[in-house]
Amino acid sequence: MEIAETMAMLVLIVLGATMGWLASILARTEAPGAILRQIALGLAVSVVAGGLANGGTMIGSLSFLGLGVALVSCLVALVLYHAIIRRKARA
């Protein structure tokens, strides 16, 4: 793996983990397991969406499109996660 590929993957990992952590703060999640689930969800969605938007590869580093898609898809996934969790809590 080249340094550009490694850095692109690290950017996606940090982006996803940070978005999951921020989502747990905004949702006022206090259970440690729930916080870790949100971080893991943000990380997984960010890496997959960023890789797909970047043409399925990280060769040549991460494009702005890949970064934007990773960010937006991570936000959407976390919003849906919280909507589902709140719906289950009400039922």
N, CA, C and O of each residue as an XYZ file, in Angstrom:
364
protein
N       0.841     -1.179      0.000
C       0.000      0.000      0.000
C       0.891      1.249      0.000
O       1.842      1.344      0.776
N       0.578      2.174     -0.855
C       1.326      3.411     -0.921
C       0.921      4.335      0.218
O      -0.100      4.128      0.874
N       1.737      5.352      0.439
C       1.456      6.296      1.514
C       0.159      7.067      1.250
O      -0.575      7.376      2.189
N      -0.130      7.381     -0.016
C      -1.361      8.107     -0.342
C      -2.590      7.255     -0.033
O      -3.592      7.769      0.463
N      -2.517      5.967     -0.322
C      -3.636      5.071     -0.028
C      -3.845      4.948      1.472
O      -4.976      4.957      1.959
N      -2.740      4.834      2.196
C      -2.824      4.713      3.648
C      -3.415      5.978      4.265
O      -4.260      5.899      5.156
N      -2.981      7.121      3.801
C      -3.493      8.383      4.334
C      -4.971      8.564      3.996
O      -5.734      9.069      4.820
N      -5.380      8.162      2.802
C      -6.790      8.266      2.418
C      -7.651      7.394      3.332
O      -8.724      7.811      3.767
N      -7.176      6.186      3.616
C      -7.929      5.289      4.500
C      -7.975      5.858      5.926
O      -9.010      5.783      6.589
N      -6.876      6.416      6.388
C      -6.850      7.019      7.725
C      -7.795      8.213      7.821
O      -8.449      8.407      8.845
N      -7.867      9.006      6.766
C      -8.791     10.150      6.761
C     -10.224      9.663      6.892
O     -10.999     10.228      7.663
N     -10.585      8.631      6.156
C     -11.947      8.095      6.234
C     -12.230      7.498      7.606
O     -13.332      7.657      8.132
N     -11.265      6.822      8.184
C     -11.449      6.230      9.511
C     -11.649      7.316     10.559
O     -12.560      7.232     11.381
N     -10.803      8.327     10.528
C     -10.921      9.423     11.499
C     -12.228     10.180     11.286
O     -12.891     10.547     12.256
N     -12.605     10.416     10.039
C     -13.857     11.108      9.745
C     -15.052     10.332     10.296
O     -15.909     10.911     10.963
N     -15.114      9.050     10.026
C     -16.236      8.239     10.489
C     -16.304      8.127     12.002
O     -17.381      8.232     12.589
N     -15.160      7.915     12.633
C     -15.138      7.810     14.096
C     -15.524      9.136     14.743
O     -16.243      9.155     15.742
N     -15.054     10.229     14.184
C     -15.394     11.543     14.728
C     -16.879     11.837     14.565
O     -17.510     12.366     15.480
N     -17.435     11.503     13.417
C     -18.865     11.740     13.197
C     -19.708     10.895     14.148
O     -20.711     11.377     14.675
N     -19.317      9.644     14.374
C     -20.034      8.806     15.329
C     -19.955      9.348     16.734
O     -20.942      9.330     17.469
N     -18.787      9.830     17.111
C     -18.607     10.400     18.454
C     -19.432     11.677     18.615
O     -20.078     11.873     19.645
N     -19.413     12.551     17.594
C     -20.215     13.771     17.658
C     -21.708     13.463     17.696
O     -22.470     14.158     18.368
N     -22.126     12.425     16.979
C     -23.538     12.027     17.013
C     -23.932     11.576     18.411
O     -25.043     11.853     18.865
N     -23.033     10.885     19.093
C     -23.347     10.443     20.451
C     -23.437     11.632     21.406
O     -24.224     11.603     22.352
N     -22.649     12.667     21.172
C     -22.733     13.875     21.999
C     -24.038     14.611     21.730
O     -24.730     15.006     22.669
N     -24.381     14.798     20.458
C     -25.607     15.516     20.110
C     -26.858     14.782     20.568
O     -27.848     15.409     20.945
N     -26.815     13.456     20.535
C     -27.976     12.659     20.951
C     -27.991     12.436     22.459
O     -28.912     11.814     22.989
N     -26.977     12.939     23.144
C     -26.844     12.781     24.602
C     -26.879     11.309     25.012
O     -27.559     10.924     25.963
N     -26.134     10.510     24.276
C     -26.016      9.092     24.573
C     -25.026      8.921     25.715
O     -23.920      9.458     25.669
N     -25.418      8.180     26.732
C     -24.537      8.016     27.881
C     -24.065      6.583     28.079
O     -23.091      6.358     28.796
N     -24.714      5.627     27.475
C     -24.313      4.233     27.633
C     -23.053      3.970     26.810
O     -23.023      4.275     25.618
N     -22.006      3.405     27.430
C     -20.757      3.172     26.700
C     -20.931      2.284     25.464
O     -20.290      2.525     24.441
N     -21.772      1.279     25.543
C     -22.002      0.406     24.400
C     -22.645      1.145     23.238
O     -22.306      0.897     22.081
N     -23.561      2.042     23.531
C     -24.238      2.801     22.481
C     -23.272      3.773     21.811
O     -23.332      3.973     20.598
N     -22.395      4.370     22.587
C     -21.401      5.291     22.026
C     -20.475      4.535     21.086
O     -20.178      5.014     19.992
N     -20.020      3.372     21.497
C     -19.130      2.574     20.654
C     -19.827      2.096     19.385
O     -19.204      2.025     18.326
N     -21.120      1.765     19.483
C     -21.881      1.367     18.296
C     -21.971      2.514     17.295
O     -21.843      2.297     16.090
N     -22.190      3.726     17.784
C     -22.286      4.873     16.895
C     -20.938      5.182     16.234
O     -20.884      5.524     15.052
N     -19.871      5.061     16.989
C     -18.540      5.273     16.418
C     -18.259      4.213     15.350
O     -17.759      4.531     14.271
N     -18.583      2.955     15.654
C     -18.353      1.872     14.696
C     -19.211      2.055     13.446
O     -18.733      1.833     12.334
N     -20.462      2.454     13.612
C     -21.339      2.689     12.469
C     -20.800      3.818     11.598
O     -20.737      3.688     10.376
N     -20.417      4.910     12.218
C     -19.859      6.027     11.463
C     -18.595      5.640     10.725
O     -18.402      6.030      9.574
N     -17.739      4.883     11.370
C     -16.490      4.429     10.763
C     -16.756      3.529      9.563
O     -16.186      3.734      8.491
N     -17.615      2.541      9.741
C     -17.902      1.581      8.664
C     -18.542      2.263      7.461
O     -18.128      2.029      6.325
N     -19.532      3.091      7.693
C     -20.224      3.757      6.591
C     -19.278      4.711      5.866
O     -19.294      4.791      4.638
N     -18.468      5.419      6.612
C     -17.530      6.361      6.005
C     -16.521      5.656      5.107
O     -16.263      6.109      3.991
N     -15.955      4.566      5.576
C     -14.954      3.843      4.790
C     -15.576      3.231      3.535
O     -15.008      3.326      2.447
N     -16.731      2.609      3.686
C     -17.376      1.969      2.531
C     -17.834      3.006      1.508
O     -17.549      2.867      0.319
N     -18.535      4.035      1.954
C     -19.054      5.040      1.019
C     -17.922      5.827      0.371
O     -17.968      6.112     -0.825
N     -16.913      6.176      1.150
C     -15.777      6.901      0.584
C     -15.030      6.075     -0.435
O     -14.600      6.599     -1.463
N     -14.867      4.791     -0.167
C     -14.203      3.908     -1.118
C     -15.006      3.722     -2.386
O     -14.445      3.725     -3.482
N     -16.315      3.560     -2.253
C     -17.166      3.400     -3.438
C     -17.200      4.666     -4.289
O     -17.149      4.595     -5.517
N     -17.286      5.814     -3.641
C     -17.333      7.070     -4.381
C     -15.991      7.400     -5.025
O     -15.925      8.170     -5.983
N     -14.934      6.817     -4.495
C     -13.596      7.062     -5.039
C     -13.247      6.036     -6.117
O     -12.076      5.886     -6.467
N     -14.214      5.351     -6.629
C     -13.991      4.386     -7.693
C     -13.624      3.004     -7.178
O     -13.086      2.193     -7.931
N     -13.900      2.722     -5.927
C     -13.620      1.405     -5.371
C     -12.172      1.196     -5.000
O     -11.784      0.091     -4.621
N     -11.369      2.234     -5.100
C      -9.952      2.104     -4.788
C      -9.439      3.389     -4.151
O     -10.026      4.457     -4.327
N      -8.373      3.280     -3.431
C      -7.758      4.457     -2.822
C      -6.469      4.835     -3.543
O      -5.705      5.668     -3.056
N      -6.227      4.229     -4.696
C      -5.008      4.534     -5.438
C      -5.052      5.991     -5.892
O      -6.026      6.434     -6.501
N      -4.002      6.718     -5.593
C      -3.948      8.123     -5.964
C      -4.559      9.021     -4.922
O      -4.709     10.217     -5.170
N      -4.905      8.519     -3.807
C      -5.472      9.220     -2.649
C      -6.974      9.423     -2.777
O      -7.606      8.928     -3.710
N      -7.524     10.146     -1.840
C      -8.968     10.335     -1.720
C      -9.393     11.590     -2.462
O      -8.773     12.642     -2.310
N     -10.438     11.489     -3.257
C     -10.948     12.658     -3.973
C     -11.899     13.437     -3.064
O     -12.379     12.924     -2.053
N     -12.155     14.682     -3.448
C     -13.108     15.490     -2.690
C     -14.509     14.895     -2.771
O     -15.278     14.978     -1.813
N     -14.838     14.302     -3.901
C     -16.132     13.634     -4.039
C     -16.245     12.483     -3.051
O     -17.271     12.329     -2.388
N     -15.195     11.674     -2.951
C     -15.193     10.556     -2.014
C     -15.330     11.026     -0.573
O     -16.054     10.425      0.221
N     -14.631     12.104     -0.244
C     -14.713     12.654      1.106
C     -16.113     13.195      1.390
O     -16.660     12.972      2.470
N     -16.690     13.904      0.421
C     -18.038     14.449      0.600
C     -19.092     13.367      0.721
O     -19.988     13.456      1.560
N     -18.989     12.353     -0.108
C     -19.941     11.237     -0.040
C     -19.814     10.510      1.291
O     -20.818     10.120      1.886
N     -18.588     10.327      1.758
C     -18.375      9.668      3.048
C     -19.007     10.476      4.173
O     -19.643      9.910      5.062
N     -18.839     11.774      4.141
C     -19.392     12.635      5.180
C     -20.917     12.614      5.171
O     -21.545     12.436      6.215
N     -21.506     12.793      4.008
C     -22.974     12.834      3.902
C     -23.584     11.478      4.241
O     -24.580     11.414      4.962
N     -23.003     10.401      3.735
C     -23.568      9.078      4.025
C     -23.427      8.727      5.500
O     -24.289      8.053      6.066
N     -22.362      9.172      6.113
C     -22.185      8.946      7.544
C     -23.260      9.697      8.339
O     -23.842      9.150      9.276
N     -23.515     10.937      7.963
C     -24.564     11.709      8.630
C     -25.933     11.053      8.460
O     -26.694     10.935      9.420
N     -26.237     10.633      7.248
C     -27.528      9.991      6.975
C     -27.670      8.702      7.774
O     -28.722      8.455      8.365
N     -26.633      7.884      7.800
C     -26.691      6.618      8.532
C     -26.897      6.851     10.024
O     -27.664      6.131     10.662
N     -26.225      7.844     10.581
C     -26.368      8.111     12.012
C     -27.736      8.697     12.342
O     -28.297      8.394     13.395
N     -28.276      9.524     11.468
C     -29.625     10.058     11.688
C     -30.647      8.923     11.641
O     -31.539      8.853     12.486
N     -30.519      8.042     10.661
C     -31.427      6.890     10.578
C     -31.288      5.984     11.792
O     -32.286      5.478     12.305
N     -30.074      5.776     12.252
C     -29.837      4.955     13.435
C     -30.574      5.528     14.639
O     -31.235      4.797     15.377
N     -30.458      6.829     14.830
C     -31.128      7.448     15.975
C     -32.644      7.449     15.825
O     -33.362      7.328     16.818
N     -33.136      7.582     14.608
C     -34.577      7.524     14.390
C     -35.113      6.140     14.720
O     -36.183      6.016     15.316
N     -34.380      5.098     14.338
C     -34.811      3.733     14.631
C     -34.745      3.454     16.121
O     -35.657      2.843     16.678
N     -33.684      3.892     16.770
C     -33.528      3.675     18.217
C     -34.644      4.377     18.990
O     -35.205      3.802     19.923
N     -34.970      5.612     18.611
C     -36.025      6.333     19.304
C     -37.388      5.702     19.058
O     -38.236      5.687     19.951
N     -37.603      5.185     17.859
C     -38.876      4.515     17.565
C     -39.029      3.262     18.416
O     -40.118      2.979     18.915
N     -37.951      2.514     18.583
C     -37.995      1.299     19.418
C     -38.192      1.652     20.877
O     -38.851      0.911     21.605
N     -37.639      2.763     21.318
C     -37.773      3.185     22.710
C     -39.207      3.589     23.047
O     -39.667      3.380     24.169
N     -39.907      4.164     22.078
C     -41.299      4.585     22.296
C     -42.251      3.394     22.306
O     -43.283      3.434     22.975
N     -41.920      2.351     21.583
C     -42.808      1.193     21.471
C     -42.764      0.320     22.686
O     -43.458     -0.696     22.742
